[in-house]
Amino acid sequence: MEEKLQAILEAASKEAVELNARPDFEAFKARLVGPHGSLTDCVKSVGKLPKEERPLAGKAVNQIKKALEALFTETLQRIETAEMQALLGPAVDPSLPSAHFPAGTRHPLSQVRDAISEIFRKIGFTIAEGSELESEWYCFDALNTPDDHPARDEQDTLFLPEGLVMGNVDKKADERYVMRTHTSPVQIRTLLKEEPPLRIVAPGRAFRRDTVDATHSANFHQIEGLYVEKDCNVTDLKAVLDYFLQELFGSEVQTRLRPSFFPFTEPSFELDMKLPNLGKLSDQWIEVMGCGMVDPEVFKSVGYDPEAWSGYAFGMGIERLAMLLYGVDDIRYFYQNDLRFLRQFTS
Ligand code: DAH
């Protein structure tokens, strides 16, 4: 048996090098492993051997089968390469790398999003995710945003038709679904899912019923931040945001907190920054984000004791920061996929 197998392999190896066309190769393969092929016959005859001889014979058959398979692959590759070469002609070497192989680049908004996340990651913040589709409770009520707040106006917000059922978002019967108007509902989702102390940033899309112009887009991107600890105060908030802006814009950046109002923070601020080298915007205070101390009502809505826990939150627009960083004066450039624009951000 073993000799017979060796003979099959040897004959096959000799024959294979002579093959130059695919039909010949297929016929050759069939003569060996087809229904009446010589190797197939050997496989069948193993069953007829005395029981004690079968394991050894089976092993030998398998070895030859493997060797033949390698031979088939190699031969087919050689034939295909020759066929390709015949098609292309002698001037083309298909094994050479392409002369024109443009590498893609990450979108500038992704680059800025990742740069921001990385700055916070260095000081222990982790990345959290929420849902782009929310119920009114997550987007508004749990964030202490009452029914009569302008953000809940039909004119400002993209509500989904009533009667819809979505598997992954929990919603009470009398609530509506909304495309999230900000990333702040990730605060609620994180507070419910995790145990304090907490330190997260949440990048993602937000949606508003906005008319598109140089500074507005109905779909834009934000990064939310949330920090929850035992004794946390405005100094901690300011220190972290100062660090963040210095990392992003350089050590010359100046910052100030300006009193403001958000339903889910108390006190609330706008953070402004000033830089000497921002073109037309040099040496002016520019608003870059909203922030504040987590409102006790937010803690109550997720079952935390506001006497025991304190925290701060902040939220910023990625487009706005990208425009300042790169000196882009129209938000629409980010969405038009014009390669002349995008190629400037090759990293
Ligand atoms: N969600 C606010 C917006 O879209 C931004 C914001 C302000 C987020 C203050 C915060 C915050 O976390 O504390 O306008």
mmCIF file of C-alpha atoms and ligand atoms in Angstrom:
data_model
loop_
_atom_site.group_PDB
_atom_site.id
_atom_site.type_symbol
_atom_site.label_atom_id
_atom_site.label_comp_id
_atom_site.label_asym_id
_atom_site.label_seq_id
_atom_site.Cartn_x
_atom_site.Cartn_y
_atom_site.Cartn_z
ATOM 1 C CA MET A 1 0.000 0.000 0.000
ATOM 2 C CA GLU A 2 2.669 2.475 1.044
ATOM 3 C CA GLU A 3 4.657 1.862 -2.104
ATOM 4 C CA LYS A 4 1.630 2.299 -4.236
ATOM 5 C CA LEU A 5 0.918 5.646 -2.537
ATOM 6 C CA GLN A 6 4.492 6.839 -3.003
ATOM 7 C CA ALA A 7 4.298 5.912 -6.668
ATOM 8 C CA ILE A 8 1.083 7.918 -7.062
ATOM 9 C CA LEU A 9 2.686 10.996 -5.490
ATOM 10 C CA GLU A 10 5.839 10.728 -7.571
ATOM 11 C CA ALA A 11 3.976 10.313 -10.824
ATOM 12 C CA ALA A 12 1.680 13.218 -9.901
ATOM 13 C CA SER A 13 4.601 15.520 -9.073
ATOM 14 C CA LYS A 14 6.213 14.789 -12.439
ATOM 15 C CA GLU A 15 3.002 15.297 -14.337
ATOM 16 C CA ALA A 16 2.125 18.528 -12.524
ATOM 17 C CA VAL A 17 5.116 20.489 -13.808
ATOM 18 C CA GLU A 18 4.049 19.763 -17.378
ATOM 19 C CA LEU A 19 0.582 21.264 -16.914
ATOM 20 C CA ASN A 20 -0.039 24.675 -18.495
ATOM 21 C CA ALA A 21 -3.780 25.061 -18.837
ATOM 22 C CA ARG A 22 -6.637 24.993 -16.389
ATOM 23 C CA PRO A 23 -8.729 22.231 -18.129
ATOM 24 C CA ASP A 24 -5.659 19.937 -18.092
ATOM 25 C CA PHE A 25 -5.184 20.698 -14.426
ATOM 26 C CA GLU A 26 -8.819 19.822 -13.637
ATOM 27 C CA ALA A 27 -8.536 16.507 -15.518
ATOM 28 C CA PHE A 28 -5.276 15.717 -13.732
ATOM 29 C CA LYS A 29 -6.889 16.444 -10.356
ATOM 30 C CA ALA A 30 -9.884 14.217 -11.217
ATOM 31 C CA ARG A 31 -7.582 11.304 -12.135
ATOM 32 C CA LEU A 32 -6.214 11.450 -8.566
ATOM 33 C CA VAL A 33 -9.019 12.512 -6.248
ATOM 34 C CA GLY A 34 -12.131 12.297 -8.445
ATOM 35 C CA PRO A 35 -14.752 9.565 -7.790
ATOM 36 C CA HIS A 36 -12.620 7.006 -9.650
ATOM 37 C CA GLY A 37 -9.255 8.619 -8.962
ATOM 38 C CA SER A 38 -6.247 6.571 -7.988
ATOM 39 C CA LEU A 39 -6.059 8.080 -4.489
ATOM 40 C CA THR A 40 -9.808 7.618 -4.033
ATOM 41 C CA ASP A 41 -9.341 3.910 -4.844
ATOM 42 C CA CYS A 42 -6.653 3.673 -2.167
ATOM 43 C CA VAL A 43 -8.966 5.308 0.372
ATOM 44 C CA LYS A 44 -11.655 2.751 -0.461
ATOM 45 C CA SER A 45 -9.261 -0.173 -0.188
ATOM 46 C CA VAL A 46 -8.225 0.837 3.351
ATOM 47 C CA GLY A 47 -11.661 -0.318 4.496
ATOM 48 C CA LYS A 48 -11.065 -3.758 3.066
ATOM 49 C CA LEU A 49 -7.784 -4.362 4.910
ATOM 50 C CA PRO A 50 -7.650 -6.486 8.077
ATOM 51 C CA LYS A 51 -8.645 -4.376 11.078
ATOM 52 C CA GLU A 52 -5.156 -4.159 12.579
ATOM 53 C CA GLU A 53 -3.611 -2.828 9.370
ATOM 54 C CA ARG A 54 -6.156 -0.080 8.857
ATOM 55 C CA PRO A 55 -4.780 2.662 11.199
ATOM 56 C CA LEU A 56 -1.321 2.636 9.614
ATOM 57 C CA ALA A 57 -2.662 2.481 6.082
ATOM 58 C CA GLY A 58 -5.138 5.298 6.906
ATOM 59 C CA LYS A 59 -2.312 7.456 8.159
ATOM 60 C CA ALA A 60 -0.261 6.857 5.013
ATOM 61 C CA VAL A 61 -3.239 7.734 2.812
ATOM 62 C CA ASN A 62 -3.786 10.980 4.717
ATOM 63 C CA GLN A 63 -0.157 11.989 4.336
ATOM 64 C CA ILE A 64 -0.262 11.510 0.592
ATOM 65 C CA LYS A 65 -3.578 13.351 0.418
ATOM 66 C CA LYS A 66 -2.048 16.378 2.155
ATOM 67 C CA ALA A 67 0.974 16.302 -0.149
ATOM 68 C CA LEU A 68 -1.306 16.137 -3.177
ATOM 69 C CA GLU A 69 -3.397 19.068 -1.945
ATOM 70 C CA ALA A 70 -0.250 21.188 -1.604
ATOM 71 C CA LEU A 71 0.732 20.142 -5.108
ATOM 72 C CA PHE A 72 -2.708 21.146 -6.462
ATOM 73 C CA THR A 73 -2.530 24.608 -4.856
ATOM 74 C CA GLU A 74 0.973 25.248 -6.111
ATOM 75 C CA THR A 75 0.201 24.068 -9.635
ATOM 76 C CA LEU A 76 -3.004 26.075 -9.894
ATOM 77 C CA GLN A 77 -1.229 29.194 -8.696
ATOM 78 C CA ARG A 78 1.462 28.738 -11.308
ATOM 79 C CA ILE A 79 -1.095 28.254 -14.081
ATOM 80 C CA GLU A 80 -3.147 31.294 -12.966
ATOM 81 C CA THR A 81 -0.100 33.532 -12.792
ATOM 82 C CA ALA A 82 0.922 32.434 -16.298
ATOM 83 C CA GLU A 83 -2.606 33.076 -17.612
ATOM 84 C CA MET A 84 -2.629 36.559 -16.019
ATOM 85 C CA GLN A 85 0.786 37.327 -17.472
ATOM 86 C CA ALA A 86 -0.410 36.233 -20.922
ATOM 87 C CA LEU A 87 -3.394 38.597 -20.593
ATOM 88 C CA LEU A 88 -1.321 41.570 -19.437
ATOM 89 C CA GLY A 89 1.561 41.161 -21.838
ATOM 90 C CA PRO A 90 5.256 41.236 -21.073
ATOM 91 C CA ALA A 91 5.388 44.932 -20.065
ATOM 92 C CA VAL A 92 3.380 44.421 -16.871
ATOM 93 C CA ASP A 93 4.702 42.718 -13.777
ATOM 94 C CA PRO A 94 1.649 42.019 -11.586
ATOM 95 C CA SER A 95 3.832 41.219 -8.596
ATOM 96 C CA LEU A 96 5.109 44.814 -8.326
ATOM 97 C CA PRO A 97 3.287 47.185 -5.922
ATOM 98 C CA SER A 98 0.887 49.646 -7.531
ATOM 99 C CA ALA A 99 2.424 53.004 -8.409
ATOM 100 C CA HIS A 100 -0.736 54.801 -7.347
ATOM 101 C CA PHE A 101 -1.915 53.610 -3.961
ATOM 102 C CA PRO A 102 -3.504 56.526 -2.111
ATOM 103 C CA ALA A 103 -3.807 55.883 1.604
ATOM 104 C CA GLY A 104 -6.975 57.182 3.219
ATOM 105 C CA THR A 105 -6.900 59.556 6.145
ATOM 106 C CA ARG A 106 -9.150 59.881 9.158
ATOM 107 C CA HIS A 107 -11.795 62.591 8.934
ATOM 108 C CA PRO A 108 -10.743 65.815 10.720
ATOM 109 C CA LEU A 109 -13.699 65.527 13.114
ATOM 110 C CA SER A 110 -12.600 62.006 14.073
ATOM 111 C CA GLN A 111 -9.066 63.278 14.583
ATOM 112 C CA VAL A 112 -10.228 66.061 16.907
ATOM 113 C CA ARG A 113 -12.630 63.734 18.735
ATOM 114 C CA ASP A 114 -9.805 61.258 19.352
ATOM 115 C CA ALA A 115 -7.372 63.989 20.403
ATOM 116 C CA ILE A 116 -9.897 65.283 22.974
ATOM 117 C CA SER A 117 -10.680 61.793 24.284
ATOM 118 C CA GLU A 118 -6.977 61.051 24.602
ATOM 119 C CA ILE A 119 -6.330 64.201 26.667
ATOM 120 C CA PHE A 120 -9.022 63.158 29.143
ATOM 121 C CA ARG A 121 -7.925 59.530 29.072
ATOM 122 C CA LYS A 122 -4.506 60.615 30.340
ATOM 123 C CA ILE A 123 -6.085 61.879 33.559
ATOM 124 C CA GLY A 124 -8.205 58.810 34.165
ATOM 125 C CA PHE A 125 -11.429 59.475 32.252
ATOM 126 C CA THR A 126 -12.901 56.505 30.405
ATOM 127 C CA ILE A 127 -15.064 56.614 27.286
ATOM 128 C CA ALA A 128 -18.817 56.105 27.739
ATOM 129 C CA GLU A 129 -21.465 55.586 25.111
ATOM 130 C CA GLY A 130 -25.177 56.245 25.003
ATOM 131 C CA SER A 131 -27.815 56.084 22.322
ATOM 132 C CA GLU A 132 -28.487 58.525 19.467
ATOM 133 C CA LEU A 133 -32.160 57.814 19.858
ATOM 134 C CA GLU A 134 -33.481 58.615 23.322
ATOM 135 C CA SER A 135 -36.733 58.799 25.182
ATOM 136 C CA GLU A 136 -37.769 62.202 26.520
ATOM 137 C CA TRP A 137 -36.916 61.112 30.048
ATOM 138 C CA TYR A 138 -33.223 60.469 29.316
ATOM 139 C CA CYS A 139 -32.852 63.515 27.098
ATOM 140 C CA PHE A 140 -34.796 66.016 29.226
ATOM 141 C CA ASP A 141 -36.692 65.013 32.409
ATOM 142 C CA ALA A 142 -33.844 63.181 34.135
ATOM 143 C CA LEU A 143 -31.656 66.172 33.292
ATOM 144 C CA ASN A 144 -34.043 68.449 35.197
ATOM 145 C CA THR A 145 -35.310 69.974 31.959
ATOM 146 C CA PRO A 146 -39.023 70.732 32.427
ATOM 147 C CA ASP A 147 -41.770 70.369 29.854
ATOM 148 C CA ASP A 148 -41.849 74.065 29.030
ATOM 149 C CA HIS A 149 -38.118 74.337 28.319
ATOM 150 C CA PRO A 150 -37.388 75.650 24.801
ATOM 151 C CA ALA A 151 -35.217 72.618 23.978
ATOM 152 C CA ARG A 152 -38.408 70.556 24.092
ATOM 153 C CA ASP A 153 -40.110 72.726 21.518
ATOM 154 C CA GLU A 154 -41.123 71.018 18.272
ATOM 155 C CA GLN A 155 -39.224 73.765 16.455
ATOM 156 C CA ASP A 156 -35.921 72.835 18.061
ATOM 157 C CA THR A 157 -35.997 69.088 18.334
ATOM 158 C CA LEU A 158 -36.416 66.062 16.083
ATOM 159 C CA PHE A 159 -39.180 63.946 17.612
ATOM 160 C CA LEU A 160 -40.047 60.598 16.116
ATOM 161 C CA PRO A 161 -43.628 59.751 15.128
ATOM 162 C CA GLU A 162 -45.739 58.471 18.009
ATOM 163 C CA GLY A 163 -46.572 54.793 18.162
ATOM 164 C CA LEU A 164 -43.054 53.680 17.263
ATOM 165 C CA VAL A 165 -41.518 50.826 19.220
ATOM 166 C CA MET A 166 -37.746 50.571 19.383
ATOM 167 C CA GLY A 167 -36.164 47.567 21.035
ATOM 168 C CA ASN A 168 -33.104 49.164 22.595
ATOM 169 C CA VAL A 169 -34.519 52.316 24.199
ATOM 170 C CA ASP A 170 -36.787 52.095 27.217
ATOM 171 C CA LYS A 171 -39.660 54.511 27.064
ATOM 172 C CA LYS A 172 -42.843 54.975 29.054
ATOM 173 C CA ALA A 173 -46.144 54.843 27.213
ATOM 174 C CA ASP A 174 -46.768 58.600 27.295
ATOM 175 C CA GLU A 175 -43.243 59.568 26.232
ATOM 176 C CA ARG A 176 -41.932 60.311 22.771
ATOM 177 C CA TYR A 177 -38.693 59.246 21.155
ATOM 178 C CA VAL A 178 -36.288 61.995 20.249
ATOM 179 C CA MET A 179 -33.024 62.143 18.319
ATOM 180 C CA ARG A 180 -30.818 63.281 21.179
ATOM 181 C CA THR A 181 -30.363 67.050 21.151
ATOM 182 C CA HIS A 182 -27.121 66.816 23.131
ATOM 183 C CA THR A 183 -24.814 64.138 24.568
ATOM 184 C CA SER A 184 -25.919 64.935 28.137
ATOM 185 C CA PRO A 185 -28.280 61.896 28.382
ATOM 186 C CA VAL A 186 -25.097 59.786 28.490
ATOM 187 C CA GLN A 187 -24.676 61.283 31.986
ATOM 188 C CA ILE A 188 -27.958 59.659 33.019
ATOM 189 C CA ARG A 189 -27.190 56.335 31.362
ATOM 190 C CA THR A 190 -23.778 56.216 33.038
ATOM 191 C CA LEU A 191 -25.086 57.223 36.464
ATOM 192 C CA LEU A 192 -27.663 54.421 36.246
ATOM 193 C CA LYS A 193 -25.251 51.791 34.949
ATOM 194 C CA GLU A 194 -22.102 52.449 36.982
ATOM 195 C CA GLU A 195 -21.233 52.908 40.628
ATOM 196 C CA PRO A 196 -19.714 56.222 41.775
ATOM 197 C CA PRO A 197 -17.022 57.604 41.844
ATOM 198 C CA LEU A 198 -17.194 58.239 38.098
ATOM 199 C CA ARG A 199 -15.006 59.872 35.493
ATOM 200 C CA ILE A 200 -16.224 59.648 31.885
ATOM 201 C CA VAL A 201 -16.206 61.453 28.582
ATOM 202 C CA ALA A 202 -18.780 60.586 25.933
ATOM 203 C CA PRO A 203 -18.195 61.628 22.325
ATOM 204 C CA GLY A 204 -21.065 61.279 19.865
ATOM 205 C CA ARG A 205 -23.604 62.753 17.504
ATOM 206 C CA ALA A 206 -26.382 65.128 18.422
ATOM 207 C CA PHE A 207 -29.341 66.305 16.345
ATOM 208 C CA ARG A 208 -31.353 69.516 16.216
ATOM 209 C CA ARG A 209 -33.946 70.966 13.912
ATOM 210 C CA ASP A 210 -31.444 73.575 12.742
ATOM 211 C CA THR A 211 -31.240 75.319 9.397
ATOM 212 C CA VAL A 212 -27.822 74.659 7.973
ATOM 213 C CA ASP A 213 -25.533 77.678 7.652
ATOM 214 C CA ALA A 214 -21.842 78.468 8.240
ATOM 215 C CA THR A 215 -22.093 77.687 11.960
ATOM 216 C CA HIS A 216 -25.126 75.343 12.240
ATOM 217 C CA SER A 217 -25.787 71.786 11.232
ATOM 218 C CA ALA A 218 -28.811 69.604 12.017
ATOM 219 C CA ASN A 219 -26.416 66.790 12.856
ATOM 220 C CA PHE A 220 -23.263 67.674 14.752
ATOM 221 C CA HIS A 221 -20.915 66.172 17.328
ATOM 222 C CA GLN A 222 -20.326 66.789 21.006
ATOM 223 C CA ILE A 223 -18.218 65.468 23.844
ATOM 224 C CA GLU A 224 -19.837 65.221 27.221
ATOM 225 C CA GLY A 225 -17.888 64.975 30.471
ATOM 226 C CA LEU A 226 -19.022 63.815 33.888
ATOM 227 C CA TYR A 227 -17.104 63.554 37.133
ATOM 228 C CA VAL A 228 -18.720 62.309 40.355
ATOM 229 C CA GLU A 229 -16.888 62.214 43.657
ATOM 230 C CA LYS A 230 -17.442 62.768 47.377
ATOM 231 C CA ASP A 231 -16.241 66.374 47.776
ATOM 232 C CA CYS A 232 -15.885 67.988 44.434
ATOM 233 C CA ASN A 233 -16.064 71.722 43.714
ATOM 234 C CA VAL A 234 -15.749 74.379 41.010
ATOM 235 C CA THR A 235 -11.961 74.566 41.492
ATOM 236 C CA ASP A 236 -11.690 70.925 40.410
ATOM 237 C CA LEU A 237 -13.820 71.634 37.360
ATOM 238 C CA LYS A 238 -11.747 74.658 36.367
ATOM 239 C CA ALA A 239 -8.454 72.806 36.890
ATOM 240 C CA VAL A 240 -9.444 69.932 34.630
ATOM 241 C CA LEU A 241 -10.788 72.201 31.885
ATOM 242 C CA ASP A 242 -7.678 74.421 32.038
ATOM 243 C CA TYR A 243 -5.495 71.331 31.667
ATOM 244 C CA PHE A 244 -7.634 70.154 28.751
ATOM 245 C CA LEU A 245 -7.479 73.424 26.817
ATOM 246 C CA GLN A 246 -3.741 73.794 27.409
ATOM 247 C CA GLU A 247 -3.175 70.324 25.999
ATOM 248 C CA LEU A 248 -5.334 71.059 22.971
ATOM 249 C CA PHE A 249 -4.385 74.682 22.192
ATOM 250 C CA GLY A 250 -1.016 75.124 23.912
ATOM 251 C CA SER A 251 0.181 76.773 27.100
ATOM 252 C CA GLU A 252 -0.703 80.313 26.012
ATOM 253 C CA VAL A 253 -4.405 79.715 26.372
ATOM 254 C CA GLN A 254 -6.264 81.822 28.964
ATOM 255 C CA THR A 255 -9.633 80.760 30.326
ATOM 256 C CA ARG A 256 -12.507 82.195 32.306
ATOM 257 C CA LEU A 257 -15.782 80.881 33.665
ATOM 258 C CA ARG A 258 -18.777 83.085 32.924
ATOM 259 C CA PRO A 259 -22.063 82.536 34.815
ATOM 260 C CA SER A 260 -24.726 80.882 32.699
ATOM 261 C CA PHE A 261 -27.698 78.557 33.025
ATOM 262 C CA PHE A 262 -28.260 74.892 32.246
ATOM 263 C CA PRO A 263 -31.096 72.962 33.884
ATOM 264 C CA PHE A 264 -28.804 70.082 34.885
ATOM 265 C CA THR A 265 -25.984 72.076 36.513
ATOM 266 C CA GLU A 266 -26.006 74.480 39.444
ATOM 267 C CA PRO A 267 -24.083 76.723 39.319
ATOM 268 C CA SER A 268 -23.670 76.732 35.522
ATOM 269 C CA PHE A 269 -20.984 78.417 33.429
ATOM 270 C CA GLU A 270 -19.790 79.046 29.938
ATOM 271 C CA LEU A 271 -16.083 78.483 29.611
ATOM 272 C CA ASP A 272 -14.403 81.125 27.456
ATOM 273 C CA MET A 273 -10.846 80.993 26.177
ATOM 274 C CA LYS A 274 -8.467 83.549 24.708
ATOM 275 C CA LEU A 275 -5.397 82.961 22.545
ATOM 276 C CA PRO A 276 -2.840 85.332 21.004
ATOM 277 C CA ASN A 277 -2.524 83.390 17.722
ATOM 278 C CA LEU A 278 -5.992 82.581 16.387
ATOM 279 C CA GLY A 279 -6.083 84.756 13.270
ATOM 280 C CA LYS A 280 -9.128 87.001 13.263
ATOM 281 C CA LEU A 281 -10.125 85.656 16.672
ATOM 282 C CA SER A 282 -6.806 86.438 18.388
ATOM 283 C CA ASP A 283 -6.987 88.044 21.842
ATOM 284 C CA GLN A 284 -10.758 87.791 22.090
ATOM 285 C CA TRP A 285 -12.798 85.781 24.556
ATOM 286 C CA ILE A 286 -14.368 82.865 22.685
ATOM 287 C CA GLU A 287 -17.058 80.639 24.173
ATOM 288 C CA VAL A 288 -15.962 76.992 23.950
ATOM 289 C CA MET A 289 -18.239 74.933 26.175
ATOM 290 C CA GLY A 290 -20.957 74.749 28.808
ATOM 291 C CA CYS A 291 -20.222 73.325 32.231
ATOM 292 C CA GLY A 292 -21.174 73.371 35.897
ATOM 293 C CA MET A 293 -21.698 71.413 39.079
ATOM 294 C CA VAL A 294 -24.159 68.522 38.761
ATOM 295 C CA ASP A 295 -27.573 69.750 39.924
ATOM 296 C CA PRO A 296 -28.884 67.862 42.993
ATOM 297 C CA GLU A 297 -32.107 67.230 41.038
ATOM 298 C CA VAL A 298 -30.110 65.147 38.521
ATOM 299 C CA PHE A 299 -28.681 63.022 41.340
ATOM 300 C CA LYS A 300 -32.203 62.560 42.727
ATOM 301 C CA SER A 301 -33.624 61.474 39.380
ATOM 302 C CA VAL A 302 -31.171 58.552 39.212
ATOM 303 C CA GLY A 303 -31.502 57.592 42.888
ATOM 304 C CA TYR A 304 -28.223 59.060 44.187
ATOM 305 C CA ASP A 305 -28.143 60.904 47.522
ATOM 306 C CA PRO A 306 -27.213 64.524 46.646
ATOM 307 C CA GLU A 307 -25.916 65.018 50.179
ATOM 308 C CA ALA A 308 -23.409 62.196 49.704
ATOM 309 C CA TRP A 309 -22.308 62.840 46.104
ATOM 310 C CA SER A 310 -21.106 65.880 44.210
ATOM 311 C CA GLY A 311 -19.787 66.272 40.700
ATOM 312 C CA TYR A 312 -19.235 68.405 37.658
ATOM 313 C CA ALA A 313 -20.242 68.090 34.024
ATOM 314 C CA PHE A 314 -19.253 69.753 30.791
ATOM 315 C CA GLY A 315 -20.266 69.566 27.151
ATOM 316 C CA MET A 316 -18.587 70.904 24.041
ATOM 317 C CA GLY A 317 -19.101 70.872 20.293
ATOM 318 C CA ILE A 318 -16.417 68.978 18.364
ATOM 319 C CA GLU A 319 -17.025 70.976 15.169
ATOM 320 C CA ARG A 320 -16.536 74.237 17.034
ATOM 321 C CA LEU A 321 -13.210 73.126 18.501
ATOM 322 C CA ALA A 322 -12.072 71.715 15.156
ATOM 323 C CA MET A 323 -12.933 75.030 13.446
ATOM 324 C CA LEU A 324 -10.882 76.953 16.018
ATOM 325 C CA LEU A 325 -7.967 74.524 15.886
ATOM 326 C CA TYR A 326 -7.709 74.462 12.105
ATOM 327 C CA GLY A 327 -9.024 77.931 11.248
ATOM 328 C CA VAL A 328 -12.030 76.554 9.342
ATOM 329 C CA ASP A 329 -14.702 79.239 8.925
ATOM 330 C CA ASP A 330 -17.642 77.190 7.606
ATOM 331 C CA ILE A 331 -18.996 74.079 9.359
ATOM 332 C CA ARG A 332 -20.325 72.711 6.053
ATOM 333 C CA TYR A 333 -16.810 71.833 4.857
ATOM 334 C CA PHE A 334 -16.803 68.982 7.361
ATOM 335 C CA TYR A 335 -19.743 67.243 5.713
ATOM 336 C CA GLN A 336 -19.200 67.760 1.995
ATOM 337 C CA ASN A 337 -16.546 65.075 1.519
ATOM 338 C CA ASP A 338 -14.564 67.341 -0.761
ATOM 339 C CA LEU A 339 -11.155 65.718 -1.037
ATOM 340 C CA ARG A 340 -9.471 69.103 -1.550
ATOM 341 C CA PHE A 341 -10.580 69.943 1.995
ATOM 342 C CA LEU A 342 -10.097 66.520 3.591
ATOM 343 C CA ARG A 343 -6.591 65.982 2.214
ATOM 344 C CA GLN A 344 -5.351 68.926 4.263
ATOM 345 C CA PHE A 345 -5.805 66.794 7.376
ATOM 346 C CA THR A 346 -3.582 63.888 6.389
ATOM 347 C CA SER A 347 -1.926 62.814 9.594
HETATM 348 N N1 DAH B 1 -25.828 69.893 26.774
HETATM 349 C C1 DAH B 1 -25.459 71.283 26.621
HETATM 350 C C2 DAH B 1 -25.786 71.726 25.208
HETATM 351 O O1 DAH B 1 -25.908 70.932 24.331
HETATM 352 C C3 DAH B 1 -23.983 71.478 26.880
HETATM 353 C C4 DAH B 1 -23.647 71.291 28.317
HETATM 354 C C5 DAH B 1 -23.678 72.350 29.181
HETATM 355 C C6 DAH B 1 -23.287 70.059 28.785
HETATM 356 C C7 DAH B 1 -23.346 72.209 30.518
HETATM 357 C C8 DAH B 1 -22.939 69.900 30.130
HETATM 358 C C9 DAH B 1 -22.986 70.990 30.989
HETATM 359 O O2 DAH B 1 -22.589 68.713 30.643
HETATM 360 O O3 DAH B 1 -22.653 70.825 32.275
HETATM 361 O O4 DAH B 1 -25.909 72.897 24.988
#
